[in-house]
Coordinates of N, CA and C in Angstrom, one line a residue:
X800 N 129.1 79.8 70.4 CA 130.1 79.4 71.4 C 129.7 78.0 72.0
X801 N 130.5 77.0 71.9 CA 130.2 75.7 72.4 C 131.0 75.2 73.6
X802 N 132.0 76.0 74.0 CA 132.8 75.6 75.1 C 133.0 76.7 76.1
X803 N 133.3 76.4 77.3 CA 133.6 77.4 78.3 C 134.9 78.2 77.8
X804 N 134.8 79.5 78.0 CA 136.0 80.3 77.7 C 137.1 79.9 78.5
X805 N 138.3 79.7 78.0 CA 139.4 79.2 78.7 C 140.4 80.3 79.1
X806 N 140.4 81.4 78.4 CA 141.3 82.5 78.7 C 141.0 83.2 80.0
X807 N 141.8 83.1 81.0 CA 141.5 83.7 82.3 C 141.3 85.2 82.2
X808 N 142.0 85.9 81.3 CA 141.9 87.3 81.2 C 140.5 87.7 80.7
X809 N 139.9 86.9 79.9 CA 138.6 87.2 79.4 C 137.4 86.6 80.1
X810 N 137.6 85.6 80.9 CA 136.6 85.0 81.6 C 136.2 85.7 82.9
X811 N 134.9 86.1 83.0 CA 134.5 86.9 84.2 C 134.5 86.1 85.5
X812 N 134.3 84.8 85.4 CA 134.3 84.0 86.6 C 135.2 82.8 86.4
X813 N 135.8 82.3 87.5 CA 136.5 81.0 87.4 C 135.5 79.9 87.3
X814 N 136.0 78.7 86.8 CA 135.2 77.6 86.5 C 134.3 77.2 87.7
X815 N 134.9 77.2 88.9 CA 134.2 76.8 90.1 C 133.1 77.7 90.5
X816 N 133.0 78.9 89.9 CA 132.0 79.9 90.3 C 130.9 79.9 89.2
X817 N 130.7 78.9 88.4 CA 129.7 78.9 87.3 C 128.3 79.1 87.9
X818 N 128.0 78.4 89.0 CA 126.7 78.5 89.6 C 126.4 80.0 89.9
X819 N 127.4 80.6 90.6 CA 127.2 82.0 91.0 C 127.1 82.9 89.8
X820 N 127.9 82.6 88.8 CA 127.9 83.4 87.6 C 126.6 83.5 86.9
X821 N 125.9 82.3 86.8 CA 124.6 82.2 86.2 C 123.6 82.9 87.0
X822 N 123.6 82.7 88.3 CA 122.6 83.3 89.2 C 122.8 84.8 89.2
X823 N 124.0 85.3 89.2 CA 124.2 86.8 89.2 C 123.8 87.4 87.9
X824 N 124.0 86.6 86.8 CA 123.6 87.1 85.5 C 122.1 87.2 85.4
X825 N 121.4 86.2 86.0 CA 119.9 86.3 86.1 C 119.4 87.5 86.9
X826 N 120.1 87.7 88.0 CA 119.7 88.9 88.9 C 119.9 90.2 88.1
X827 N 121.0 90.3 87.4 CA 121.2 91.5 86.6 C 120.2 91.7 85.5
X828 N 119.9 90.6 84.8 CA 118.9 90.7 83.7 C 117.5 91.1 84.3
X829 N 117.2 90.4 85.4 CA 115.9 90.6 86.1 C 115.7 92.1 86.5
X830 N 116.8 92.6 87.1 CA 116.8 94.0 87.6 C 116.7 95.0 86.4
X831 N 117.4 94.7 85.4 CA 117.4 95.6 84.2 C 116.1 95.6 83.4
X832 N 115.6 94.4 83.2 CA 114.4 94.2 82.3 C 113.1 94.3 83.1
X833 N 113.2 94.0 84.4 CA 112.0 93.8 85.2 C 111.0 92.8 84.6
X834 N 111.6 91.7 84.1 CA 110.9 90.6 83.5 C 111.6 89.3 83.7
X835 N 110.9 88.2 83.9 CA 111.5 86.9 83.9 C 111.5 86.2 82.5
X836 N 111.1 87.0 81.5 CA 111.1 86.5 80.1 C 112.5 86.5 79.5
X837 N 113.4 85.8 80.1 CA 114.7 85.7 79.5 C 115.1 84.2 79.4
X838 N 116.1 83.9 78.6 CA 116.4 82.5 78.4 C 117.7 82.1 79.1
X839 N 117.9 80.8 79.3 CA 119.2 80.4 79.9 C 120.3 80.7 78.9
X840 N 120.0 80.6 77.7 CA 121.1 80.9 76.7 C 121.5 82.4 76.8
X841 N 120.6 83.3 77.0 CA 121.0 84.7 77.2 C 121.8 84.9 78.4
X842 N 121.5 84.2 79.5 CA 122.3 84.3 80.7 C 123.7 83.7 80.5
X843 N 123.8 82.6 79.8 CA 125.1 82.0 79.5 C 126.0 83.0 78.7
X844 N 125.3 83.6 77.7 CA 126.1 84.6 76.9 C 126.6 85.7 77.8
X845 N 125.8 86.2 78.7 CA 126.2 87.3 79.6 C 127.3 86.9 80.5
X846 N 127.2 85.7 81.0 CA 128.2 85.2 82.0 C 129.5 84.7 81.3
X847 N 129.5 84.7 79.9 CA 130.7 84.3 79.2 C 131.0 82.8 79.2
X848 N 129.9 82.0 79.2 CA 130.0 80.5 79.1 C 129.2 80.0 78.0
X849 N 129.4 78.7 77.7 CA 128.7 78.1 76.6 C 127.2 78.0 76.9
X850 N 126.4 77.9 75.9 CA 124.9 78.0 76.1 C 124.4 76.7 76.8
X851 N 125.2 75.7 76.9 CA 124.8 74.5 77.7 C 125.3 74.5 79.1
X852 N 126.2 75.4 79.4 CA 126.8 75.5 80.8 C 125.7 75.6 81.9
X853 N 124.7 76.4 81.8 CA 123.7 76.5 82.9 C 123.1 75.2 83.3
X854 N 123.0 74.3 82.4 CA 122.3 73.0 82.7 C 123.2 72.1 83.5
X855 N 124.4 72.5 83.8 CA 125.3 71.7 84.7 C 124.8 71.9 86.1
X856 N 124.1 73.0 86.4 CA 123.6 73.3 87.7 C 122.1 73.4 87.8
X857 N 121.4 73.7 86.7 CA 120.0 73.9 86.8 C 119.3 73.0 85.7
X858 N 118.3 72.3 86.2 CA 117.6 71.4 85.3 C 116.8 72.1 84.3
X859 N 116.3 73.3 84.7 CA 115.4 74.1 83.8 C 115.4 75.5 84.3
X860 N 114.6 76.3 83.7 CA 114.5 77.7 84.0 C 113.9 77.9 85.4
X861 N 112.9 77.1 85.7 CA 112.3 77.2 87.1 C 113.3 76.9 88.2
X862 N 114.1 75.9 87.9 CA 115.2 75.6 88.9 C 116.1 76.8 89.1
X863 N 116.5 77.4 88.0 CA 117.3 78.6 88.1 C 116.6 79.7 88.9
X864 N 115.3 80.0 88.5 CA 114.6 81.1 89.2 C 114.4 80.8 90.7
X865 N 114.4 79.5 91.1 CA 114.3 79.2 92.5 C 115.6 79.7 93.2
X866 N 116.7 79.5 92.5 CA 118.0 79.9 93.1 C 118.0 81.4 93.2
X867 N 117.5 82.1 92.1 CA 117.5 83.5 92.1 C 116.6 84.1 93.2
X868 N 115.4 83.4 93.4 CA 114.5 83.9 94.5 C 115.2 83.7 95.8
X869 N 115.9 82.6 96.0 CA 116.6 82.3 97.3 C 117.6 83.4 97.6
X870 N 118.3 83.8 96.5 CA 119.3 84.9 96.7 C 118.5 86.2 97.1
X871 N 117.3 86.4 96.5 CA 116.5 87.5 96.8 C 116.2 87.6 98.3
X872 N 115.8 86.4 98.8 CA 115.5 86.4 100.3 C 116.8 86.6 101.1
X873 N 117.9 86.1 100.6 CA 119.2 86.4 101.4 C 119.5 87.9 101.4
X874 N 119.3 88.5 100.2 CA 119.6 89.9 100.1 C 118.6 90.7 101.0
X875 N 117.4 90.3 101.0 CA 116.4 91.0 101.8 C 116.7 90.9 103.3
X876 N 117.1 89.7 103.7 CA 117.5 89.4 105.1 C 118.7 90.3 105.4
X877 N 119.7 90.4 104.5 CA 120.9 91.3 104.8 C 120.5 92.7 104.9
X878 N 119.5 93.1 104.1 CA 119.0 94.5 104.1 C 118.3 94.8 105.4
X879 N 117.5 93.8 105.9 CA 116.8 94.0 107.2 C 117.8 94.0 108.3
X880 N 118.8 93.1 108.3 CA 119.8 93.1 109.4 C 120.6 94.3 109.4
X881 N 121.0 94.8 108.2 CA 121.7 96.1 108.1 C 120.9 97.2 108.7
X882 N 119.6 97.2 108.5 CA 118.8 98.3 109.0 C 118.6 98.3 110.5
X883 N 118.9 97.2 111.1 CA 118.7 97.1 112.6 C 120.0 97.1 113.4
X884 N 121.1 97.1 112.7 CA 122.4 96.8 113.5 C 122.7 97.9 114.5
X885 N 122.2 99.1 114.3 CA 122.4 100.2 115.3 C 121.3 100.4 116.3
X886 N 120.3 99.5 116.2 CA 119.1 99.6 117.1 C 119.1 98.6 118.2
X887 N 118.6 99.0 119.4 CA 118.6 98.1 120.5 C 117.2 97.6 120.8
X888 N 116.2 98.5 120.7 CA 114.8 98.1 121.1 C 114.2 97.2 120.1
X889 N 113.5 96.2 120.5 CA 112.9 95.2 119.5 C 111.8 95.9 118.6
X890 N 111.0 96.8 119.2 CA 110.1 97.5 118.3 C 110.8 98.3 117.2
X891 N 111.8 99.0 117.6 CA 112.5 99.8 116.6 C 113.1 98.9 115.5
X892 N 113.6 97.7 116.0 CA 114.2 96.7 115.0 C 113.1 96.2 114.0
X893 N 111.9 95.9 114.6 CA 110.9 95.4 113.7 C 110.4 96.4 112.8
X894 N 110.3 97.7 113.2 CA 109.9 98.7 112.3 C 110.9 99.0 111.2
X895 N 112.2 98.9 111.6 CA 113.3 99.0 110.6 C 113.2 97.9 109.6
X896 N 112.9 96.7 110.0 CA 112.8 95.6 109.1 C 111.6 95.8 108.1
X897 N 110.5 96.3 108.6 CA 109.4 96.6 107.8 C 109.7 97.6 106.7
X898 N 110.5 98.7 107.1 CA 110.9 99.7 106.1 C 111.8 99.0 105.0
X899 N 112.7 98.2 105.5 CA 113.6 97.5 104.6 C 112.9 96.6 103.6
X900 N 111.9 95.9 104.1 CA 111.0 95.0 103.3 C 110.4 95.8 102.2
X901 N 109.7 96.9 102.6 CA 109.0 97.6 101.6 C 109.9 98.3 100.6
X902 N 111.0 98.8 101.1 CA 112.0 99.4 100.2 C 112.6 98.4 99.2
X903 N 112.9 97.2 99.7 CA 113.4 96.2 98.8 C 112.4 95.8 97.6
X904 N 111.1 95.8 97.9 CA 110.1 95.5 96.9 C 110.0 96.6 95.9
X905 N 110.1 97.9 96.4 CA 110.0 99.0 95.5 C 111.2 99.1 94.6
X906 N 112.4 98.8 95.1 CA 113.6 98.9 94.4 C 113.8 97.9 93.3
X907 N 113.2 96.7 93.4 CA 113.3 95.7 92.4 C 111.9 94.9 92.4
X908 N 110.9 95.5 91.8 CA 109.6 94.8 91.8 C 109.6 93.4 91.2
X909 N 110.4 93.2 90.1 CA 110.3 91.9 89.4 C 110.9 90.8 90.4
X910 N 112.0 91.1 91.1 CA 112.5 90.1 92.0 C 111.5 89.9 93.1
X911 N 110.9 91.0 93.6 CA 109.9 90.8 94.7 C 108.8 89.9 94.3
X912 N 108.3 90.2 93.0 CA 107.1 89.3 92.6 C 107.6 87.9 92.4
X913 N 108.8 87.6 92.0 CA 109.3 86.3 91.9 C 109.3 85.6 93.3
X914 N 109.8 86.4 94.2 CA 109.9 85.8 95.6 C 108.6 85.5 96.2
X915 N 107.6 86.4 96.0 CA 106.4 86.3 96.8 C 105.2 86.0 95.9
X916 N 105.4 85.9 94.6 CA 104.3 85.5 93.7 C 104.1 84.0 93.5
X917 N 103.3 83.7 92.5 CA 103.0 82.3 92.3 C 103.8 81.5 91.3
X918 N 104.7 82.2 90.7 CA 105.5 81.6 89.6 C 106.1 80.3 90.0
X919 N 106.7 80.3 91.2 CA 107.5 79.1 91.6 C 106.6 78.1 92.4
X920 N 105.3 78.4 92.5 CA 104.4 77.5 93.2 C 104.3 76.2 92.5
X921 N 104.1 75.1 93.2 CA 104.0 73.8 92.6 C 102.7 73.1 93.2
X922 N 102.7 71.8 93.0 CA 101.6 71.0 93.5 C 101.5 71.1 95.1
X923 N 100.3 71.1 95.6 CA 100.1 71.2 97.0 C 100.7 72.4 97.7
X924 N 100.8 73.5 97.0 CA 101.3 74.7 97.5 C 102.8 74.7 97.7
X925 N 103.5 73.6 97.2 CA 104.9 73.5 97.4 C 105.7 74.5 96.6
X926 N 106.8 74.9 97.2 CA 107.8 75.8 96.5 C 109.2 75.2 96.7
X927 N 110.1 75.5 95.8 CA 111.4 74.9 95.9 C 112.1 75.0 97.3
X928 N 112.7 74.0 97.7 CA 113.3 73.9 99.1 C 114.4 75.0 99.3
X929 N 115.2 75.3 98.2 CA 116.2 76.3 98.4 C 115.6 77.6 98.7
X930 N 114.5 77.9 98.1 CA 113.8 79.2 98.3 C 113.1 79.2 99.7
X931 N 112.5 78.1 100.1 CA 111.9 78.0 101.4 C 112.9 78.2 102.5
X932 N 114.0 77.6 102.3 CA 115.1 77.7 103.4 C 115.5 79.2 103.6
X933 N 115.7 79.9 102.4 CA 116.2 81.3 102.5 C 115.0 82.1 103.1
X934 N 113.8 81.8 102.7 CA 112.7 82.6 103.3 C 112.5 82.3 104.8
X935 N 112.8 81.1 105.2 CA 112.7 80.8 106.6 C 113.8 81.5 107.4
X936 N 114.9 81.7 106.9 CA 116.0 82.4 107.6 C 115.7 83.9 107.7
X937 N 115.0 84.4 106.6 CA 114.6 85.8 106.7 C 113.5 86.0 107.8
X938 N 112.6 85.0 107.8 CA 111.5 85.1 108.8 C 112.0 85.0 110.2
X939 N 113.1 84.4 110.4 CA 113.7 84.2 111.7 C 114.1 85.6 112.3
X940 N 114.4 86.5 111.5 CA 114.8 87.9 112.0 C 113.5 88.5 112.6
X941 N 112.4 88.4 111.9 CA 111.1 88.9 112.4 C 110.7 88.2 113.7
X942 N 110.8 86.9 113.7 CA 110.4 86.1 114.9 C 111.2 86.6 116.1
X943 N 112.5 86.8 115.9 CA 113.4 87.2 117.0 C 112.9 88.6 117.6
X944 N 112.6 89.5 116.7 CA 112.1 90.8 117.3 C 110.8 90.7 118.0
X945 N 109.9 89.8 117.5 CA 108.6 89.6 118.2 C 108.8 88.9 119.5
X946 N 109.6 87.9 119.5 CA 109.7 87.1 120.8 C 110.4 88.0 121.8
X947 N 111.2 88.9 121.4 CA 112.0 89.8 122.3 C 111.2 91.0 122.8
X948 N 110.0 91.2 122.3 CA 109.1 92.2 122.9 C 108.8 93.4 122.0
X949 N 108.9 93.2 120.7 CA 108.6 94.3 119.7 C 107.1 94.7 119.8
X950 N 106.3 93.8 120.3 CA 104.8 94.2 120.4 C 104.4 94.5 121.8
X951 N 105.3 95.0 122.6 CA 105.0 95.4 124.0 C 105.4 94.4 125.1
X952 N 105.6 93.2 124.7 CA 105.9 92.1 125.7 C 106.5 90.9 125.0
X953 N 107.4 90.2 125.7 CA 107.9 89.0 125.0 C 106.8 88.0 124.7
X954 N 106.9 87.3 123.6 CA 105.9 86.3 123.2 C 106.7 85.0 122.8
X955 N 106.2 84.0 123.4 CA 106.8 82.7 123.1 C 105.8 81.7 122.5
X956 N 104.5 82.0 122.5 CA 103.5 81.1 121.9 C 103.6 81.1 120.4
X957 N 103.9 80.0 119.9 CA 104.1 79.9 118.4 C 102.9 80.3 117.6
X958 N 101.7 80.0 118.0 CA 100.5 80.4 117.2 C 100.3 81.9 117.3
X959 N 100.7 82.5 118.4 CA 100.6 84.0 118.5 C 101.7 84.7 117.6
X960 N 102.9 84.1 117.7 CA 104.0 84.6 116.9 C 103.6 84.6 115.4
X961 N 103.1 83.4 115.0 CA 102.7 83.3 113.6 C 101.5 84.2 113.2
X962 N 100.6 84.4 114.2 CA 99.5 85.4 114.0 C 100.0 86.8 113.8
X963 N 101.0 87.2 114.6 CA 101.6 88.5 114.5 C 102.3 88.6 113.1
X964 N 103.1 87.6 112.7 CA 103.8 87.6 111.5 C 102.8 87.7 110.3
X965 N 101.7 87.0 110.4 CA 100.7 87.1 109.3 C 100.1 88.5 109.1
X966 N 99.8 89.1 110.3 CA 99.4 90.5 110.2 C 100.5 91.4 109.6
X967 N 101.7 91.3 110.2 CA 102.8 92.1 109.7 C 103.0 91.9 108.2
X968 N 103.1 90.7 107.8 CA 103.4 90.3 106.4 C 102.3 90.8 105.5
X969 N 101.0 90.6 105.9 CA 99.9 91.0 105.1 C 99.9 92.5 104.8
X970 N 100.2 93.3 105.9 CA 100.2 94.7 105.8 C 101.4 95.2 104.9
X971 N 102.5 94.7 105.1 CA 103.7 95.1 104.4 C 103.7 94.6 102.9
X972 N 103.2 93.4 102.7 CA 103.1 92.9 101.4 C 102.1 93.7 100.6
X973 N 100.9 93.9 101.2 CA 99.9 94.7 100.5 C 100.3 96.1 100.2
X974 N 101.0 96.7 101.1 CA 101.5 98.1 100.9 C 102.6 98.1 99.8
X975 N 103.4 97.1 99.9 CA 104.5 97.1 98.8 C 103.9 97.0 97.4
X976 N 102.9 96.1 97.2 CA 102.3 96.0 95.9 C 101.6 97.2 95.5
X977 N 100.9 97.8 96.5 CA 100.2 99.1 96.1 C 101.2 100.2 95.7
X978 N 102.3 100.2 96.3 CA 103.3 101.2 96.0 C 104.0 100.9 94.6
X979 N 104.3 99.6 94.5 CA 104.9 99.2 93.2 C 104.0 99.4 92.0
X980 N 102.7 99.1 92.2 CA 101.8 99.3 91.1 C 101.2 100.7 91.0
X981 N 101.7 101.6 91.8 CA 101.3 103.0 91.8 C 99.8 103.2 92.0
X982 N 99.3 102.4 92.9 CA 97.9 102.5 93.2 C 97.6 103.5 94.3
X983 N 98.7 103.9 95.0 CA 98.6 105.0 96.0 C 99.8 106.0 95.7
X984 N 99.6 107.2 96.1 CA 100.7 108.2 95.8 C 100.3 109.5 96.4
X985 N 101.0 110.6 96.2 CA 102.1 110.7 95.2 C 103.4 110.1 95.7
X986 N 104.4 110.0 94.8 CA 105.7 109.4 95.2 C 106.4 110.1 96.3
X987 N 106.3 111.4 96.4 CA 107.0 112.2 97.4 C 106.4 112.0 98.8
X988 N 105.3 111.3 98.9 CA 104.6 111.0 100.2 C 104.8 109.5 100.6
X989 N 105.5 108.8 99.8 CA 105.6 107.3 100.1 C 106.3 107.0 101.4
X990 N 107.3 107.8 101.8 CA 108.0 107.5 103.0 C 107.0 107.7 104.2
X991 N 106.4 108.9 104.2 CA 105.4 109.2 105.3 C 104.3 108.2 105.3
X992 N 103.8 107.8 104.2 CA 102.7 106.9 104.1 C 103.1 105.5 104.7
X993 N 104.2 105.1 104.3 CA 104.7 103.8 104.8 C 104.9 103.8 106.3
X994 N 105.4 104.9 106.8 CA 105.6 105.0 108.3 C 104.3 105.0 109.0
X995 N 103.3 105.7 108.5 CA 102.0 105.8 109.1 C 101.3 104.4 109.2
X996 N 101.4 103.7 108.0 CA 100.8 102.3 108.0 C 101.5 101.4 108.9
X997 N 102.9 101.5 108.9 CA 103.7 100.6 109.8 C 103.4 100.8 111.3
X998 N 103.4 102.1 111.7 CA 103.2 102.4 113.1 C 101.7 102.0 113.5
X999 N 100.8 102.2 112.6 CA 99.4 101.8 112.9 C 99.3 100.3 113.1
X1000 N 100.0 99.6 112.2 CA 99.9 98.1 112.3 C 100.6 97.6 113.6
X1001 N 101.7 98.2 114.0 CA 102.4 97.8 115.2 C 101.5 98.1 116.4
X1002 N 100.9 99.3 116.4 CA 100.0 99.7 117.5 C 98.8 98.7 117.6
X1003 N 98.3 98.3 116.5 CA 97.2 97.4 116.5 C 97.6 96.0 117.1
X1004 N 98.8 95.6 116.7 CA 99.3 94.3 117.2 C 99.6 94.4 118.7
X1005 N 100.1 95.5 119.2 CA 100.3 95.7 120.7 C 99.0 95.5 121.4
X1006 N 97.9 95.9 120.8 CA 96.6 95.8 121.5 C 96.0 94.4 121.4
X1007 N 96.2 93.8 120.2 CA 95.6 92.5 120.0 C 96.4 91.7 118.9
X1008 N 96.8 90.5 119.3 CA 97.5 89.6 118.4 C 96.6 88.4 118.1
X1009 N 96.2 88.2 116.9 CA 95.4 87.1 116.5 C 96.2 85.8 116.5
X1010 N 95.8 84.8 117.2 CA 96.5 83.5 117.1 C 95.9 82.7 115.9
X1011 N 96.8 82.2 115.1 CA 96.4 81.5 113.9 C 95.8 80.1 114.4
X1012 N 94.8 79.6 113.6 CA 94.2 78.3 114.0 C 95.3 77.2 114.0
X1013 N 95.0 76.2 114.7 CA 95.8 75.0 114.8 C 96.1 74.4 113.4
X1014 N 97.3 74.1 113.1 CA 97.7 73.5 111.8 C 98.0 74.6 110.7
X1015 N 97.7 75.8 110.9 CA 98.0 76.9 109.9 C 99.5 77.2 109.9
X1016 N 100.1 77.3 108.8 CA 101.5 77.6 108.7 C 101.7 79.0 108.0
X1017 N 102.7 79.7 108.4 CA 103.0 81.0 107.9 C 104.5 81.0 107.5
X1018 N 104.8 81.0 106.2 CA 106.2 80.8 106.0 C 106.8 81.0 104.6
X1019 N 106.6 80.1 103.7 CA 106.1 78.7 103.8 C 106.9 77.8 104.7
X1020 N 106.3 76.6 105.0 CA 107.1 75.7 105.9 C 108.3 75.1 105.2
X1021 N 109.3 74.6 105.9 CA 110.4 74.0 105.4 C 110.1 72.6 104.8
X1022 N 109.2 71.9 105.5 CA 108.8 70.6 105.1 C 107.9 70.7 103.8
X1023 N 108.0 69.8 102.9 CA 107.1 69.8 101.7 C 105.7 69.5 102.0

């Protein structure tokens, strides 16, 4: 196939949705195969477009995977927001976000590893801006809960907020990978285990929040 499919009845997406079509095809393949070892040609075939079509929006595979990772952060943020919409207390909201975070990683490990692993890392610890922006927006949900009193009192000090997020992220990230790699178990105890780790982590932060050193960023930062 060398041209875009022109028949509207057969084409899964309109021409203006080509970017979305390729990203959604990548998300589907990633979820199904749990591997990033796919080609842009394969995605084009799945989306019903020419094998050159992806290059209209993506310079290479890394560029595409950055967009996929960004969507992953958007989906995780939506999952976290959905988990908190019926909750009023900031601690309950933060706890619900943690459960959503771990659940998201368990449900799609390959996407989680893409989002939080080193594949998209570049020189000087840089990551694609589209991904960093989406990650920053997800982080804002956690920041809001912490500043509103999730750890027993409102917090406005940026270094303390980042310190709390670093502890929160370290615990949830480590737990997620342990569960994904089945280094703890059994599977029927995962919910209780997650809850115990989560509540212990929150109790610890209520007692003591480590302020990160000056110049340390937790994010990654929006600036390159």
